[in-house]
Coordinates of C-alpha atoms in Angstrom, one line a residue:
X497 CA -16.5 43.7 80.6
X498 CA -14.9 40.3 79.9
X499 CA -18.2 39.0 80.2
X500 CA -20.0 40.9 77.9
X501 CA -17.2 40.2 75.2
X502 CA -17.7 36.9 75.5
X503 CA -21.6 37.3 75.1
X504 CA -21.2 39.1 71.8
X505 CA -18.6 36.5 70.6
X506 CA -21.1 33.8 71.5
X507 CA -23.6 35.3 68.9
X508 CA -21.6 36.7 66.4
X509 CA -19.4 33.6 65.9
X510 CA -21.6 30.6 67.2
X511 CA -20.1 27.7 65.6
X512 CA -21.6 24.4 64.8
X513 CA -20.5 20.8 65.3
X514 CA -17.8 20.1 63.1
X515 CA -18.0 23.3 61.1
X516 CA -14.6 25.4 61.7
X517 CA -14.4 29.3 61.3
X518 CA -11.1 31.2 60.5
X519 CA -11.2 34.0 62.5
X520 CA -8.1 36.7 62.6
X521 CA -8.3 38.8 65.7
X522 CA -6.8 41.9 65.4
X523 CA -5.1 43.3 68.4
X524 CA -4.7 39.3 69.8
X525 CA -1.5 39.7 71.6
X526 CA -3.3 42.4 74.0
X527 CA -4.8 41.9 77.0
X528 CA -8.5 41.6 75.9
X529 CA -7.3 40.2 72.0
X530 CA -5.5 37.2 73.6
X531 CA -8.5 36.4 75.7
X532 CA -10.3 36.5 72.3
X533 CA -8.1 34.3 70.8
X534 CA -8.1 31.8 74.0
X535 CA -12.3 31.5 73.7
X536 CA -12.2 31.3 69.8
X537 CA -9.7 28.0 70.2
X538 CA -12.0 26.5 72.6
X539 CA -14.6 27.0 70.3
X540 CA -13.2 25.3 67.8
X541 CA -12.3 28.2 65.4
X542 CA -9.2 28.6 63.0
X543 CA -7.7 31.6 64.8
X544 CA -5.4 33.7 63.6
X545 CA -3.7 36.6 65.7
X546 CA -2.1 40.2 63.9
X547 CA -0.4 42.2 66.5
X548 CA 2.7 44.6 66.0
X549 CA 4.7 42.2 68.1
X550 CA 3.5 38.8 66.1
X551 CA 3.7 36.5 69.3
X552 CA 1.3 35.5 72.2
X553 CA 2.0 37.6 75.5
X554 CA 3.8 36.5 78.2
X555 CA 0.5 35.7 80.6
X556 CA -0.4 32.8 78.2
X557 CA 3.0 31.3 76.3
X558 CA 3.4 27.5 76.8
X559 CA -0.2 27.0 77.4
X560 CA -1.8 24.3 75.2
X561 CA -4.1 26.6 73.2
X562 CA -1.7 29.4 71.9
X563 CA -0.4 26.6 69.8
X564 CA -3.5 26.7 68.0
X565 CA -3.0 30.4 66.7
X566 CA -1.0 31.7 64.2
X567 CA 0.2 34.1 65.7
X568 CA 1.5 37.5 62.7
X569 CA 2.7 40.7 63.1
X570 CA 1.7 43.9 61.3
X571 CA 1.5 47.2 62.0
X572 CA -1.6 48.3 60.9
X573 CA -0.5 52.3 60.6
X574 CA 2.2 51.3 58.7
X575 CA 1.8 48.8 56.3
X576 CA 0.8 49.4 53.0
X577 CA -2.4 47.8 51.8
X578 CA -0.8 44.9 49.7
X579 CA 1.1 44.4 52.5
X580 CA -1.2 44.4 54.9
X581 CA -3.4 42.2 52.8
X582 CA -1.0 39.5 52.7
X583 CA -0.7 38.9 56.5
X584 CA -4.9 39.3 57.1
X585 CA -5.7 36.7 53.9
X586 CA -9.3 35.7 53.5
X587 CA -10.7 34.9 57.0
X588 CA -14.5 33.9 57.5
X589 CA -14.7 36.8 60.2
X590 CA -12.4 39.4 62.2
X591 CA -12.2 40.1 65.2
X592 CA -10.6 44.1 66.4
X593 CA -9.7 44.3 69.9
X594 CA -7.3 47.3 68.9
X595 CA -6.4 50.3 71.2
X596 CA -4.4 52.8 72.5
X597 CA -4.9 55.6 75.4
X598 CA -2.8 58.0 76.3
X599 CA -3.0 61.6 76.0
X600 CA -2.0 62.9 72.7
X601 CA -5.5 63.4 70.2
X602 CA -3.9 62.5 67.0
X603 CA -2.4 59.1 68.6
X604 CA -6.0 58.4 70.1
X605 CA -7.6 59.0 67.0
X606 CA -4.5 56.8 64.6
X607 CA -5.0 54.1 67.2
X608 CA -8.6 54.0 68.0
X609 CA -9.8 54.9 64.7
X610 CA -7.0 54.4 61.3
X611 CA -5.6 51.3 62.5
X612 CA -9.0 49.6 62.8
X613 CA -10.3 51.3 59.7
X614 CA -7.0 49.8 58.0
X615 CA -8.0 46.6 59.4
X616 CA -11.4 46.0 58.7
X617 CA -10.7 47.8 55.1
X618 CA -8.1 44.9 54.4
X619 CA -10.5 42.1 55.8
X620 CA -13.0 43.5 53.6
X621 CA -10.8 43.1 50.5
X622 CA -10.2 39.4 51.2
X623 CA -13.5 39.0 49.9
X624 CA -14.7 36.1 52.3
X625 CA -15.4 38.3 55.4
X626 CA -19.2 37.6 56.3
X627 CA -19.0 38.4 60.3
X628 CA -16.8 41.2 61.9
X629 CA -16.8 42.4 65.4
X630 CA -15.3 45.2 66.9
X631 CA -14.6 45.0 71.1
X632 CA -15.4 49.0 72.0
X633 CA -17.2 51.4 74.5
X634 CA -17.4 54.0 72.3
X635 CA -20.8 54.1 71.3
X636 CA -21.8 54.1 74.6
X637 CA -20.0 56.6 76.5
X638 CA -19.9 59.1 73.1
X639 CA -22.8 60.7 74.4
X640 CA -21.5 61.9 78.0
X641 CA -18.0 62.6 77.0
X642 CA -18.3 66.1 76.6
X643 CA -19.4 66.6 80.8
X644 CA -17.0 64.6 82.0
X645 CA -13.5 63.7 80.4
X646 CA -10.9 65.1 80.1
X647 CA -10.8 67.3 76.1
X648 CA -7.5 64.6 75.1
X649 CA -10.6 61.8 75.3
X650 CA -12.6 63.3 73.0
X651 CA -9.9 62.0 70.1
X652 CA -10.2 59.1 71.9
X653 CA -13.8 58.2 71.6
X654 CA -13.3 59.9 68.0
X655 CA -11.1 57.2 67.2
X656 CA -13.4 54.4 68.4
X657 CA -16.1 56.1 66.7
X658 CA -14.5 55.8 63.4
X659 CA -13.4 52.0 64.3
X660 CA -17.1 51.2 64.9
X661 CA -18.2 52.6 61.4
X662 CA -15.7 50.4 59.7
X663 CA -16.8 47.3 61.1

């Protein structure tokens, strides 16, 4: 999966010599997010982490490159727009690695879906976004989900659904 992430980032956010991107990764503290953030610094991009907790996770703190992020919290669920405005800015391109599981459909679809929609929305209004990205399966297992997952995962990929519309 890492991989494939990394493909997609390559394309979407290929940078050239000397040229620097500012990139806000939503979801960066997170397992996936922080790897984001991680290949976007050795890409030379401006990176910029939003997480609810505002810090890099424990796996990567006092390595060289976490220094290079700014790292901001926000709750994306909770925040009012102006607020939520304030922390996102006007980044070149975004970055949503945001995601919950769980078994509870309207958490599934708030997490998977509204807090990306809330986002991408906000990005959006900074009115410099030309690339965003969303890191997501949904699309591709949508089409099987209703032969073999459990009913709870149908808010689930409803959520991510939602999340890749916004982007």
């Amino acid at each position: 999966m890492l991989s494939s992430i990394v493909s997609t980032l390559v394309l979407l956010f290929s940078l050239s010599p000397g040229s620097s991107l500012s990139v806000t990764v939503f979801g960066g503290a997170g397992f996936t997010g922080s790897r984001v953030c991680k290949f976007l610094v050795n890409k030379g991009a401006t990176v910029t982490s939003i997480s609810k907790s505002g810090t890099s996770p424990s796996w990567c703190q006092g390595e060289e490159w976490t220094s290079k992020v700014e790292w901001k919290k926000a709750d994306l669920l909770s925040a009012d727009d102006a607020s939520l405005d304030a922390v996102v800015g006007t980044p070149d391109a975004v970055v949503s690695c945001v995601g919950v599981i769980g078994t509870d459909p309207d958490t599934l679809v708030a997490g998977n879906g509204n807090a990306n929609v809330a986002a991408f929305a906000s990005a959006k209004r900074g009115g410099k976004l030309q690339r965003a990205a969303y890191v997501s399966v949904g699309s591709e297992v949508d089409a099987c989900k209703e032969n073999w997952l459990p009913e709870f995962f149908k808010s689930y990929f409803a959520g991510k659904i939602m999340a890749e519309k916004a982007a």
